mmCIF file of C-alpha atoms and ligand atoms in Angstrom:
data_model
loop_
_atom_site.group_PDB
_atom_site.id
_atom_site.type_symbol
_atom_site.label_atom_id
_atom_site.label_comp_id
_atom_site.label_asym_id
_atom_site.label_seq_id
_atom_site.Cartn_x
_atom_site.Cartn_y
_atom_site.Cartn_z
ATOM 1 C CA UNK A 1347 7.685 -45.851 39.249
ATOM 2 C CA UNK A 1348 4.657 -47.762 40.571
ATOM 3 C CA UNK A 1349 4.970 -51.537 40.727
ATOM 4 C CA UNK A 1350 2.379 -53.647 38.932
ATOM 5 C CA UNK A 1351 0.980 -56.792 40.440
ATOM 6 C CA UNK A 1352 0.780 -60.020 38.425
ATOM 7 C CA UNK A 1353 -0.818 -63.129 39.931
ATOM 8 C CA UNK A 1354 0.127 -66.630 38.790
ATOM 9 C CA UNK A 1355 -2.194 -69.513 39.621
ATOM 10 C CA UNK A 1356 -1.573 -73.156 38.820
ATOM 11 C CA UNK A 1357 -4.417 -74.877 36.973
ATOM 12 C CA UNK A 1358 -3.713 -78.170 35.218
ATOM 13 C CA UNK A 1359 -7.048 -78.780 33.536
ATOM 14 C CA UNK A 1360 -9.920 -77.018 31.789
ATOM 15 C CA UNK A 1361 -12.389 -78.720 34.090
ATOM 16 C CA UNK A 1362 -14.885 -75.867 34.766
ATOM 17 C CA UNK A 1363 -14.789 -76.225 38.560
ATOM 18 C CA UNK A 1364 -10.984 -76.188 38.676
ATOM 19 C CA UNK A 1365 -10.833 -73.135 36.392
ATOM 20 C CA UNK A 1366 -13.533 -71.363 38.454
ATOM 21 C CA UNK A 1367 -11.497 -71.888 41.594
ATOM 22 C CA UNK A 1368 -8.271 -70.721 39.970
ATOM 23 C CA UNK A 1369 -9.882 -67.617 38.439
ATOM 24 C CA UNK A 1370 -11.454 -66.721 41.789
ATOM 25 C CA UNK A 1371 -8.102 -67.062 43.511
ATOM 26 C CA UNK A 1372 -6.196 -65.080 40.864
ATOM 27 C CA UNK A 1373 -8.611 -62.167 40.816
ATOM 28 C CA UNK A 1374 -8.637 -62.038 44.637
ATOM 29 C CA UNK A 1375 -4.838 -61.809 44.531
ATOM 30 C CA UNK A 1376 -4.971 -58.673 42.351
ATOM 31 C CA UNK A 1377 -7.608 -56.942 44.463
ATOM 32 C CA UNK A 1378 -10.878 -58.802 43.860
ATOM 33 C CA UNK A 1379 -13.381 -58.385 41.032
ATOM 34 C CA UNK A 1380 -15.613 -56.033 43.036
ATOM 35 C CA UNK A 1381 -12.752 -53.520 43.355
ATOM 36 C CA UNK A 1382 -12.275 -53.588 39.563
ATOM 37 C CA UNK A 1383 -15.891 -53.565 38.369
ATOM 38 C CA UNK A 1384 -18.974 -51.822 39.805
ATOM 39 C CA UNK A 1385 -22.544 -53.094 39.885
ATOM 40 C CA UNK A 1386 -24.591 -51.914 36.910
ATOM 41 C CA UNK A 1387 -21.549 -51.254 34.677
ATOM 42 C CA UNK A 1388 -21.557 -52.573 31.114
ATOM 43 C CA UNK A 1389 -18.456 -54.749 30.806
ATOM 44 C CA UNK A 1390 -17.344 -56.335 27.550
ATOM 45 C CA UNK A 1391 -15.118 -59.429 27.637
ATOM 46 C CA UNK A 1392 -12.562 -59.700 24.836
ATOM 47 C CA UNK A 1393 -11.391 -63.318 24.376
ATOM 48 C CA UNK A 1394 -8.857 -64.212 21.675
ATOM 49 C CA UNK A 1395 -10.914 -65.661 18.809
ATOM 50 C CA UNK A 1396 -8.439 -65.267 15.983
ATOM 51 C CA UNK A 1397 -10.215 -67.998 14.045
ATOM 52 C CA UNK A 1398 -13.053 -69.977 15.576
ATOM 53 C CA UNK A 1399 -11.892 -73.545 16.152
ATOM 54 C CA UNK A 1400 -12.707 -76.334 18.584
ATOM 55 C CA UNK A 1401 -11.297 -75.480 22.044
ATOM 56 C CA UNK A 1402 -9.008 -78.559 21.846
ATOM 57 C CA UNK A 1403 -7.013 -76.856 19.063
ATOM 58 C CA UNK A 1404 -5.715 -74.213 21.497
ATOM 59 C CA UNK A 1405 -6.225 -71.286 19.108
ATOM 60 C CA UNK A 1406 -8.882 -69.441 21.127
ATOM 61 C CA UNK A 1407 -9.353 -68.542 24.780
ATOM 62 C CA UNK A 1408 -10.887 -71.636 26.355
ATOM 63 C CA UNK A 1409 -14.639 -71.569 27.184
ATOM 64 C CA UNK A 1410 -13.899 -72.572 30.809
ATOM 65 C CA UNK A 1411 -11.859 -69.383 31.320
ATOM 66 C CA UNK A 1412 -14.552 -67.319 29.582
ATOM 67 C CA UNK A 1413 -17.243 -68.911 31.772
ATOM 68 C CA UNK A 1414 -15.361 -68.385 35.053
ATOM 69 C CA UNK A 1415 -14.640 -64.690 34.390
ATOM 70 C CA UNK A 1416 -18.160 -64.068 33.055
ATOM 71 C CA UNK A 1417 -19.698 -65.603 36.181
ATOM 72 C CA UNK A 1418 -17.605 -63.430 38.479
ATOM 73 C CA UNK A 1419 -18.495 -60.284 36.543
ATOM 74 C CA UNK A 1420 -22.175 -61.170 36.662
ATOM 75 C CA UNK A 1421 -21.768 -61.851 40.382
ATOM 76 C CA UNK A 1422 -20.609 -58.226 40.788
ATOM 77 C CA UNK A 1423 -23.813 -57.027 39.149
ATOM 78 C CA UNK A 1424 -22.150 -56.055 35.853
ATOM 79 C CA UNK A 1425 -24.068 -56.241 32.571
ATOM 80 C CA UNK A 1426 -21.726 -58.487 30.653
ATOM 81 C CA UNK A 1427 -21.225 -58.810 26.895
ATOM 82 C CA UNK A 1428 -18.399 -60.262 24.788
ATOM 83 C CA UNK A 1429 -16.862 -59.869 21.377
ATOM 84 C CA UNK A 1430 -13.885 -60.092 19.065
ATOM 85 C CA UNK A 1431 -13.294 -59.292 15.450
ATOM 86 C CA UNK A 1432 -11.626 -62.145 13.590
ATOM 87 C CA UNK A 1433 -10.007 -60.948 10.360
ATOM 88 C CA UNK A 1434 -11.673 -63.611 8.260
ATOM 89 C CA UNK A 1435 -15.472 -63.144 8.574
ATOM 90 C CA UNK A 1436 -18.202 -61.974 10.942
ATOM 91 C CA UNK A 1437 -17.702 -62.694 14.639
ATOM 92 C CA UNK A 1438 -20.757 -64.839 15.334
ATOM 93 C CA UNK A 1439 -19.683 -67.813 13.240
ATOM 94 C CA UNK A 1440 -16.243 -67.861 14.867
ATOM 95 C CA UNK A 1441 -17.745 -67.557 18.353
ATOM 96 C CA UNK A 1442 -19.904 -70.616 17.601
ATOM 97 C CA UNK A 1443 -16.924 -72.611 16.355
ATOM 98 C CA UNK A 1444 -14.917 -71.647 19.430
ATOM 99 C CA UNK A 1445 -17.676 -72.921 21.730
ATOM 100 C CA UNK A 1446 -18.290 -69.459 23.189
ATOM 101 C CA UNK A 1447 -21.620 -68.532 21.589
ATOM 102 C CA UNK A 1448 -23.562 -71.473 23.082
ATOM 103 C CA UNK A 1449 -22.027 -70.877 26.491
ATOM 104 C CA UNK A 1450 -22.657 -67.128 26.421
ATOM 105 C CA UNK A 1451 -26.286 -67.692 25.379
ATOM 106 C CA UNK A 1452 -26.776 -70.041 28.342
ATOM 107 C CA UNK A 1453 -25.253 -67.465 30.687
ATOM 108 C CA UNK A 1454 -27.225 -64.528 29.299
ATOM 109 C CA UNK A 1455 -24.085 -62.850 27.976
ATOM 110 C CA UNK A 1456 -24.797 -60.874 24.834
ATOM 111 C CA UNK A 1457 -22.622 -60.845 21.716
ATOM 112 C CA UNK A 1458 -21.487 -57.231 21.280
ATOM 113 C CA UNK A 1459 -21.044 -55.638 17.866
ATOM 114 C CA UNK A 1460 -17.386 -55.972 16.876
ATOM 115 C CA UNK A 1461 -18.131 -56.065 13.135
ATOM 116 C CA UNK A 1462 -18.727 -52.314 12.860
ATOM 117 C CA UNK A 1463 -17.289 -49.312 14.655
ATOM 118 C CA UNK A 1464 -17.011 -45.557 15.067
ATOM 119 C CA UNK A 1465 -14.104 -43.146 14.902
ATOM 120 C CA UNK A 1466 -12.678 -41.828 18.161
ATOM 121 C CA UNK A 1467 -9.729 -39.518 18.741
ATOM 122 C CA UNK A 1468 -6.773 -40.342 20.963
ATOM 123 C CA UNK A 1469 -4.830 -37.169 21.534
ATOM 124 C CA UNK A 1470 -2.314 -38.704 23.980
ATOM 125 C CA UNK A 1471 -1.363 -41.492 21.586
ATOM 126 C CA UNK A 1472 2.262 -42.318 20.771
ATOM 127 C CA UNK A 1473 1.443 -42.553 17.067
ATOM 128 C CA UNK A 1474 -2.221 -43.084 16.096
ATOM 129 C CA UNK A 1475 -4.349 -40.107 17.062
ATOM 130 C CA UNK A 1476 -7.615 -41.517 15.726
ATOM 131 C CA UNK A 1477 -9.022 -45.047 15.723
ATOM 132 C CA UNK A 1478 -12.097 -46.827 14.490
ATOM 133 C CA UNK A 1479 -13.125 -48.888 17.519
ATOM 134 C CA UNK A 1480 -15.775 -51.617 17.565
ATOM 135 C CA UNK A 1481 -19.220 -50.438 18.663
ATOM 136 C CA UNK A 1482 -19.197 -53.151 21.316
ATOM 137 C CA UNK A 1483 -16.162 -51.542 22.973
ATOM 138 C CA UNK A 1484 -17.440 -47.963 22.665
ATOM 139 C CA UNK A 1485 -20.846 -48.883 24.067
ATOM 140 C CA UNK A 1486 -19.364 -50.446 27.208
ATOM 141 C CA UNK A 1487 -18.085 -48.850 30.431
ATOM 142 C CA UNK A 1488 -15.081 -51.146 30.599
ATOM 143 C CA UNK A 1489 -13.265 -54.008 28.900
ATOM 144 C CA UNK A 1490 -11.892 -57.230 30.352
ATOM 145 C CA UNK A 1491 -9.107 -58.743 28.276
ATOM 146 C CA UNK A 1492 -8.912 -62.561 28.025
ATOM 147 C CA UNK A 1493 -5.820 -63.359 25.941
ATOM 148 C CA UNK A 1494 -4.352 -66.761 25.132
ATOM 149 C CA UNK A 1495 -0.622 -67.378 25.536
ATOM 150 C CA UNK A 1496 0.715 -68.041 22.010
ATOM 151 C CA UNK A 1497 3.679 -67.219 19.830
ATOM 152 C CA UNK A 1498 3.434 -64.738 16.956
ATOM 153 C CA UNK A 1499 6.040 -64.025 14.250
ATOM 154 C CA UNK A 1500 5.348 -60.281 14.104
ATOM 155 C CA UNK A 1501 5.163 -59.317 17.787
ATOM 156 C CA UNK A 1502 6.817 -62.540 19.082
ATOM 157 C CA UNK A 1503 4.120 -63.101 21.755
ATOM 158 C CA UNK A 1504 0.413 -62.694 21.226
ATOM 159 C CA UNK A 1505 -0.714 -61.919 24.728
ATOM 160 C CA UNK A 1506 -2.699 -59.144 26.354
ATOM 161 C CA UNK A 1507 -1.471 -56.128 24.362
ATOM 162 C CA UNK A 1508 -1.857 -57.792 20.947
ATOM 163 C CA UNK A 1509 -5.278 -59.212 21.855
ATOM 164 C CA UNK A 1510 -6.720 -55.681 21.799
ATOM 165 C CA UNK A 1511 -6.189 -55.566 18.018
ATOM 166 C CA UNK A 1512 -9.504 -57.413 17.772
ATOM 167 C CA UNK A 1513 -11.209 -54.196 18.986
ATOM 168 C CA UNK A 1514 -10.642 -52.830 15.468
ATOM 169 C CA UNK A 1515 -13.470 -54.078 13.253
ATOM 170 C CA UNK A 1516 -12.877 -56.617 10.458
ATOM 171 C CA UNK A 1517 -10.865 -55.703 7.425
ATOM 172 C CA UNK A 1518 -9.822 -52.297 8.844
ATOM 173 C CA UNK A 1519 -7.147 -54.236 10.653
ATOM 174 C CA UNK A 1520 -5.345 -54.974 7.398
ATOM 175 C CA UNK A 1521 -5.102 -51.233 6.685
ATOM 176 C CA UNK A 1522 -3.095 -50.765 9.871
ATOM 177 C CA UNK A 1523 -0.716 -53.454 8.656
ATOM 178 C CA UNK A 1524 -0.237 -51.658 5.353
ATOM 179 C CA UNK A 1525 0.172 -48.172 6.861
ATOM 180 C CA UNK A 1526 2.434 -49.400 9.659
ATOM 181 C CA UNK A 1527 4.832 -51.677 7.809
ATOM 182 C CA UNK A 1528 7.582 -51.133 10.366
ATOM 183 C CA UNK A 1529 6.958 -53.584 13.258
ATOM 184 C CA UNK A 1530 7.763 -50.898 15.846
ATOM 185 C CA UNK A 1531 5.133 -48.558 14.354
ATOM 186 C CA UNK A 1532 2.689 -51.457 14.420
ATOM 187 C CA UNK A 1533 3.598 -52.089 18.062
ATOM 188 C CA UNK A 1534 3.079 -48.380 18.895
ATOM 189 C CA UNK A 1535 -0.394 -48.648 17.352
ATOM 190 C CA UNK A 1536 -1.176 -51.671 19.563
ATOM 191 C CA UNK A 1537 -0.032 -49.744 22.617
ATOM 192 C CA UNK A 1538 -2.182 -46.755 21.585
ATOM 193 C CA UNK A 1539 -5.146 -49.057 21.210
ATOM 194 C CA UNK A 1540 -4.568 -50.295 24.753
ATOM 195 C CA UNK A 1541 -4.257 -46.808 26.268
ATOM 196 C CA UNK A 1542 -7.465 -45.846 24.470
ATOM 197 C CA UNK A 1543 -9.431 -48.950 25.509
ATOM 198 C CA UNK A 1544 -7.448 -49.716 28.654
ATOM 199 C CA UNK A 1545 -8.591 -53.048 30.099
ATOM 200 C CA UNK A 1546 -9.954 -53.123 33.654
ATOM 201 C CA UNK A 1547 -8.036 -56.354 34.105
ATOM 202 C CA UNK A 1548 -6.608 -59.226 32.059
ATOM 203 C CA UNK A 1549 -6.808 -62.976 32.576
ATOM 204 C CA UNK A 1550 -4.423 -64.919 30.351
ATOM 205 C CA UNK A 1551 -5.152 -68.524 29.424
ATOM 206 C CA UNK A 1552 -1.814 -70.315 29.632
ATOM 207 C CA UNK A 1553 -3.171 -73.692 30.739
ATOM 208 C CA UNK A 1554 -2.459 -74.983 27.241
ATOM 209 C CA UNK A 1555 -0.270 -72.529 25.317
ATOM 210 C CA UNK A 1556 0.832 -72.540 21.686
ATOM 211 C CA UNK A 1557 4.503 -72.654 20.656
ATOM 212 C CA UNK A 1558 6.272 -72.691 17.285
ATOM 213 C CA UNK A 1559 4.166 -71.578 14.341
ATOM 214 C CA UNK A 1560 1.569 -69.600 16.350
ATOM 215 C CA UNK A 1561 -0.876 -67.975 16.630
ATOM 216 C CA UNK A 1562 -2.950 -70.541 14.675
ATOM 217 C CA UNK A 1563 -0.796 -73.421 13.517
ATOM 218 C CA UNK A 1564 1.714 -74.012 16.290
ATOM 219 C CA UNK A 1565 2.111 -76.952 18.662
ATOM 220 C CA UNK A 1566 0.194 -77.123 21.903
ATOM 221 C CA UNK A 1567 2.236 -76.978 25.082
ATOM 222 C CA UNK A 1568 0.844 -77.426 28.573
ATOM 223 C CA UNK A 1569 2.039 -74.673 30.893
ATOM 224 C CA UNK A 1570 -0.700 -75.157 33.513
ATOM 225 C CA UNK A 1571 -0.933 -71.474 34.391
ATOM 226 C CA UNK A 1572 -3.448 -68.652 34.509
ATOM 227 C CA UNK A 1573 -2.082 -65.120 34.760
ATOM 228 C CA UNK A 1574 -3.923 -62.086 36.164
ATOM 229 C CA UNK A 1575 -3.141 -58.377 36.142
ATOM 230 C CA UNK A 1576 -4.564 -54.919 35.584
ATOM 231 C CA UNK A 1577 -1.339 -54.132 33.672
ATOM 232 C CA UNK A 1578 -1.242 -55.781 30.198
ATOM 233 C CA UNK A 1579 2.457 -54.997 29.695
ATOM 234 C CA UNK A 1580 3.459 -56.605 32.994
ATOM 235 C CA UNK A 1581 1.221 -59.569 32.232
ATOM 236 C CA UNK A 1582 2.884 -60.122 28.840
ATOM 237 C CA UNK A 1583 6.366 -59.669 30.349
ATOM 238 C CA UNK A 1584 5.586 -62.339 32.949
ATOM 239 C CA UNK A 1585 4.264 -64.685 30.259
ATOM 240 C CA UNK A 1586 7.552 -64.080 28.408
ATOM 241 C CA UNK A 1587 9.553 -65.048 31.479
ATOM 242 C CA UNK A 1588 7.554 -68.281 31.711
ATOM 243 C CA UNK A 1589 8.421 -69.207 28.128
ATOM 244 C CA UNK A 1590 12.032 -68.066 28.647
ATOM 245 C CA UNK A 1591 11.720 -65.178 26.194
ATOM 246 C CA UNK A 1592 13.343 -61.824 26.936
ATOM 247 C CA UNK A 1593 10.416 -59.353 27.280
ATOM 248 C CA UNK A 1594 12.502 -56.745 25.443
ATOM 249 C CA UNK A 1595 12.177 -58.879 22.291
ATOM 250 C CA UNK A 1596 8.407 -58.295 22.358
ATOM 251 C CA UNK A 1597 7.955 -55.079 20.406
ATOM 252 C CA UNK A 1598 5.226 -53.679 22.670
ATOM 253 C CA UNK A 1599 7.177 -53.904 25.965
ATOM 254 C CA UNK A 1600 9.315 -50.757 25.841
ATOM 255 C CA UNK A 1601 6.689 -48.787 23.943
ATOM 256 C CA UNK A 1602 4.051 -49.848 26.471
ATOM 257 C CA UNK A 1603 6.227 -48.533 29.280
ATOM 258 C CA UNK A 1604 6.930 -45.304 27.390
ATOM 259 C CA UNK A 1605 3.193 -44.726 26.917
ATOM 260 C CA UNK A 1606 2.461 -45.318 30.621
ATOM 261 C CA UNK A 1607 0.411 -48.414 29.790
ATOM 262 C CA UNK A 1608 2.457 -50.611 32.115
ATOM 263 C CA UNK A 1609 5.858 -51.907 33.111
ATOM 264 C CA UNK A 1610 7.947 -54.835 31.881
ATOM 265 C CA UNK A 1611 11.112 -54.834 34.003
ATOM 266 C CA UNK A 1612 11.061 -57.542 36.696
ATOM 267 C CA UNK A 1613 12.029 -55.069 39.465
ATOM 268 C CA UNK A 1614 8.797 -53.165 38.756
ATOM 269 C CA UNK A 1615 6.558 -56.227 38.853
ATOM 270 C CA UNK A 1616 5.252 -57.742 42.085
ATOM 271 C CA UNK A 1617 4.519 -61.408 41.538
ATOM 272 C CA UNK A 1618 1.914 -63.049 43.770
ATOM 273 C CA UNK A 1619 0.423 -66.535 43.899
ATOM 274 C CA UNK A 1620 2.358 -69.583 42.709
ATOM 275 C CA UNK A 1621 6.066 -69.155 42.031
ATOM 276 C CA UNK A 1622 7.197 -68.056 38.583
ATOM 277 C CA UNK A 1623 10.038 -70.600 38.687
ATOM 278 C CA UNK A 1624 7.563 -73.472 38.951
ATOM 279 C CA UNK A 1625 6.163 -72.599 35.487
ATOM 280 C CA UNK A 1626 9.303 -71.717 33.526
ATOM 281 C CA UNK A 1627 9.612 -73.679 30.281
ATOM 282 C CA UNK A 1628 13.114 -73.172 28.923
ATOM 283 C CA UNK A 1629 12.663 -75.094 25.692
ATOM 284 C CA UNK A 1630 9.431 -73.396 24.624
ATOM 285 C CA UNK A 1631 9.678 -72.909 20.863
ATOM 286 C CA UNK A 1632 9.549 -69.146 20.162
ATOM 287 C CA UNK A 1633 11.426 -66.640 17.997
ATOM 288 C CA UNK A 1634 13.954 -65.189 20.434
ATOM 289 C CA UNK A 1635 15.620 -62.581 18.227
ATOM 290 C CA UNK A 1636 14.543 -58.924 18.279
ATOM 291 C CA UNK A 1637 12.423 -57.601 15.438
ATOM 292 C CA UNK A 1638 14.231 -55.630 12.756
ATOM 293 C CA UNK A 1639 12.850 -52.367 11.408
ATOM 294 C CA UNK A 1640 11.276 -53.514 8.135
ATOM 295 C CA UNK A 1641 9.986 -50.344 6.504
ATOM 296 C CA UNK A 1642 9.854 -49.879 2.725
ATOM 297 C CA UNK A 1643 12.278 -47.985 0.443
ATOM 298 C CA UNK A 1644 14.896 -49.362 -1.958
ATOM 299 C CA UNK A 1645 17.825 -49.665 0.433
ATOM 300 C CA UNK A 1646 15.641 -50.733 3.334
ATOM 301 C CA UNK A 1647 13.948 -53.371 1.171
ATOM 302 C CA UNK A 1648 17.362 -54.688 0.084
ATOM 303 C CA UNK A 1649 18.469 -54.994 3.713
ATOM 304 C CA UNK A 1650 15.091 -56.340 4.848
ATOM 305 C CA UNK A 1651 15.210 -59.181 2.331
ATOM 306 C CA UNK A 1652 18.633 -60.261 3.531
ATOM 307 C CA UNK A 1653 18.259 -59.877 7.295
ATOM 308 C CA UNK A 1654 14.583 -60.128 8.330
ATOM 309 C CA UNK A 1655 12.655 -63.360 8.657
ATOM 310 C CA UNK A 1656 10.085 -63.972 6.002
ATOM 311 C CA UNK A 1657 7.028 -66.122 5.414
ATOM 312 C CA UNK A 1658 7.725 -69.327 3.500
ATOM 313 C CA UNK A 1659 5.243 -71.888 2.119
ATOM 314 C CA UNK A 1660 5.799 -75.571 2.725
ATOM 315 C CA UNK A 1661 4.559 -76.759 -0.651
ATOM 316 C CA UNK A 1662 3.983 -80.296 0.600
ATOM 317 C CA UNK A 1663 1.332 -79.016 3.002
ATOM 318 C CA UNK A 1664 -0.272 -76.463 0.669
ATOM 319 C CA UNK A 1665 -3.690 -77.367 -0.793
ATOM 320 C CA UNK A 1666 -3.842 -74.223 -3.000
ATOM 321 C CA UNK A 1667 -6.932 -73.011 -1.145
ATOM 322 C CA UNK A 1668 -6.045 -69.358 -1.842
ATOM 323 C CA UNK A 1669 -6.819 -68.054 1.632
ATOM 324 C CA UNK A 1670 -3.349 -66.498 1.994
ATOM 325 C CA UNK A 1671 -3.603 -64.715 -1.375
ATOM 326 C CA UNK A 1672 -6.966 -63.296 -0.384
ATOM 327 C CA UNK A 1673 -5.658 -62.052 2.969
ATOM 328 C CA UNK A 1674 -2.471 -60.364 1.735
ATOM 329 C CA UNK A 1675 -3.260 -56.663 2.350
ATOM 330 C CA UNK A 1676 -0.712 -54.976 0.060
ATOM 331 C CA UNK A 1677 -1.522 -53.794 -3.427
ATOM 332 C CA UNK A 1678 -0.223 -55.250 -5.702
ATOM 333 C CA UNK A 1679 -0.183 -58.432 -3.648
ATOM 334 C CA UNK A 1680 3.074 -59.724 -2.214
ATOM 335 C CA UNK A 1681 1.784 -63.281 -2.496
ATOM 336 C CA UNK A 1682 -0.015 -64.392 -5.614
ATOM 337 C CA UNK A 1683 -0.665 -67.261 -7.994
ATOM 338 C CA UNK A 1684 2.253 -68.033 -10.254
ATOM 339 C CA UNK A 1685 1.314 -67.164 -13.815
ATOM 340 C CA UNK A 1686 -2.302 -67.299 -12.624
ATOM 341 C CA UNK A 1687 -1.975 -71.052 -12.081
ATOM 342 C CA UNK A 1688 -4.236 -71.681 -9.088
ATOM 343 C CA UNK A 1689 -3.366 -75.360 -8.942
ATOM 344 C CA UNK A 1690 0.200 -74.664 -7.803
ATOM 345 C CA UNK A 1691 1.041 -73.082 -4.427
ATOM 346 C CA UNK A 1692 1.226 -69.269 -4.592
ATOM 347 C CA UNK A 1693 4.607 -67.526 -4.672
ATOM 348 C CA UNK A 1694 6.044 -64.545 -2.762
ATOM 349 C CA UNK A 1695 7.407 -61.242 -3.996
ATOM 350 C CA UNK A 1696 9.503 -60.369 -0.954
ATOM 351 C CA UNK A 1697 10.229 -56.832 -2.184
ATOM 352 C CA UNK A 1698 6.561 -56.025 -1.701
ATOM 353 C CA UNK A 1699 6.090 -58.077 1.457
ATOM 354 C CA UNK A 1700 5.722 -56.023 4.654
ATOM 355 C CA UNK A 1701 6.059 -59.095 6.952
ATOM 356 C CA UNK A 1702 2.616 -58.626 8.488
ATOM 357 C CA UNK A 1703 2.096 -62.429 8.527
ATOM 358 C CA UNK A 1704 -1.614 -62.153 7.678
ATOM 359 C CA UNK A 1705 -0.943 -64.963 5.165
ATOM 360 C CA UNK A 1706 0.549 -67.179 7.865
ATOM 361 C CA UNK A 1707 -2.384 -66.540 10.227
ATOM 362 C CA UNK A 1708 -4.901 -67.329 7.496
ATOM 363 C CA UNK A 1709 -3.469 -70.642 6.310
ATOM 364 C CA UNK A 1710 -5.745 -73.502 7.406
ATOM 365 C CA UNK A 1711 -3.047 -76.115 6.756
ATOM 366 C CA UNK A 1712 -0.247 -74.547 8.788
ATOM 367 C CA UNK A 1713 1.766 -74.483 5.558
ATOM 368 C CA UNK A 1714 3.227 -70.993 6.096
ATOM 369 C CA UNK A 1715 5.833 -70.214 8.722
ATOM 370 C CA UNK A 1716 8.413 -67.501 9.416
ATOM 371 C CA UNK A 1717 11.940 -68.527 8.384
ATOM 372 C CA UNK A 1718 15.116 -66.615 9.109
ATOM 373 C CA UNK A 1719 17.593 -65.882 6.308
ATOM 374 C CA UNK A 1720 21.207 -67.119 6.352
ATOM 375 C CA UNK A 1721 22.447 -63.566 6.970
ATOM 376 C CA UNK A 1722 19.807 -63.001 9.631
ATOM 377 C CA UNK A 1723 20.975 -66.132 11.452
ATOM 378 C CA UNK A 1724 24.599 -64.944 11.334
ATOM 379 C CA UNK A 1725 23.631 -61.438 12.396
ATOM 380 C CA UNK A 1726 21.519 -62.514 15.369
ATOM 381 C CA UNK A 1727 23.326 -65.811 16.035
ATOM 382 C CA UNK A 1728 19.879 -67.393 16.324
HETATM 383 S S1 SF4 B 1027 2.899 -61.916 1.745
HETATM 384 FE FE1 SF4 B 1027 2.123 -62.355 3.795
HETATM 385 S S2 SF4 B 1027 3.521 -61.305 5.173
HETATM 386 FE FE2 SF4 B 1027 3.859 -60.467 3.139
HETATM 387 S S3 SF4 B 1027 2.539 -58.672 3.019
HETATM 388 FE FE3 SF4 B 1027 1.358 -60.377 2.185
HETATM 389 S S4 SF4 B 1027 0.240 -61.211 3.926
HETATM 390 FE FE4 SF4 B 1027 1.836 -59.884 4.755
HETATM 391 S S1 SF4 B 1028 -3.434 -70.599 2.701
HETATM 392 FE FE1 SF4 B 1028 -1.987 -72.259 2.990
HETATM 393 S S2 SF4 B 1028 -2.913 -74.023 1.956
HETATM 394 FE FE2 SF4 B 1028 -4.008 -72.189 1.220
HETATM 395 S S3 SF4 B 1028 -2.889 -71.583 -0.654
HETATM 396 FE FE3 SF4 B 1028 -1.956 -70.462 1.032
HETATM 397 S S4 SF4 B 1028 -0.239 -71.732 1.706
HETATM 398 FE FE4 SF4 B 1028 -1.571 -73.022 0.460
#
C-alpha cells in the first residue's frame, strides 16, 4: 500500500503574513503547489462555510487561510473560484458573513455556483452511483478542500472528507440524510462524493479548532496547527491523532480506505514538518465512542433509542425560534412544536429521529447537543 504524506505546520495566529508563510511551507512539504495545479486550470476552493459567521466564532475556515491558498493558486496561473453550499440559504450571504466574499472580490476570485447542480454518475462508488453535484464543482478542472477542524456528533470529526458534503447543492443534502439513516451508509456516501470530486489537495485550518458541541456551537480551542495533504482520509486521521481521537471512530476512515480514497493507519502515513506530538491535545472534548448502526425498523428503533446518542434541547437556552423544526428532514417531523404551541421549546419523537443532527447544526443558540443514554454509557463505558 502506498504511503500518504501529511504535513503539519505550526501557526499560532491568523495574522495574514504568518499564515501565508505557514501555508507556503506546508504545501512545499507535500510537493509544492505547482506540482498539484497547472497554469490555466480552473480550480475551485471549498472552504467550510456551514453557517456564515464572524471569523472569530471559529465556525468557518478563516479568511487568512483562504487568502493564503488563493494567492498561491493564482501564483501558479490557475483561474480560481470558490464556493460552498450551506444548508440554510444561498451561499453568497453566508460568504459575506464569513468575511470571504469581500476578500475574494478584492483578490479577483469568483463565487462559483454551489446553489444549483447537475446529475453525474459514479459507477465505481461504494454506494451512491449518481450524485447531483454543484455546478461550480462540475465546471472546474479541480477542487482544493479547505476544511476546519471541528467536532461533529454524526461523523465525530468534521474534517476534509465531511467538508465535501457542501458540494451537494442546498436542500438536496437533507435528502441524503433521510435516505441514508444509517451513519455508515451516510459515511459511504461522503466517501463516494470524495472519490467523485477528489480534491487536488487539502489544507485544514486547525489554528483555532472547535471542541464539544461542534460543528457550530462548540467551544474554541487553540491547536496552532495547519495540516496539508493530497489524501483527505490521512489528513482527517492525523487531525484525529492531534485531538486524541481514535481515527477508527470516525465513520469515513475505514470506508475511505476501502474505496481507495486514502489511508488512515499511522504506519501508512508519512508525517513531515513539525512533530505530531507537539500538537497533541489529550483533553480535547470529542465523542470518543464508535457510531452505532441506527437504521429504522421496529426492533432497530427500539435498540437505537436505548443505546445511541440523541439530540436533546436545553430548554433554558431555547428561544423557540423554530429553526430546528424547519430543518428536520424527516416526514412527519421528528422534532415539532408541542400541541402546536410555538412559545414552548419543540419536543422530539425519537422513534422517528434518524440522528442526522441537522437540528443541532441549525440551532443559533447552541441549545441542542448530542447526549448519550444510560445504557449507551454502560455499553461503551464512555
Ligand atoms: S430531530 Fe434532529 S436529529 Fe432527529 S431527524 Fe430531525 S433533524 Fe435529524
Ligand atoms: S433552533 Fe434552538 S433555539 Fe430555536 S427552537 Fe430549536 S432548540 Fe430552540
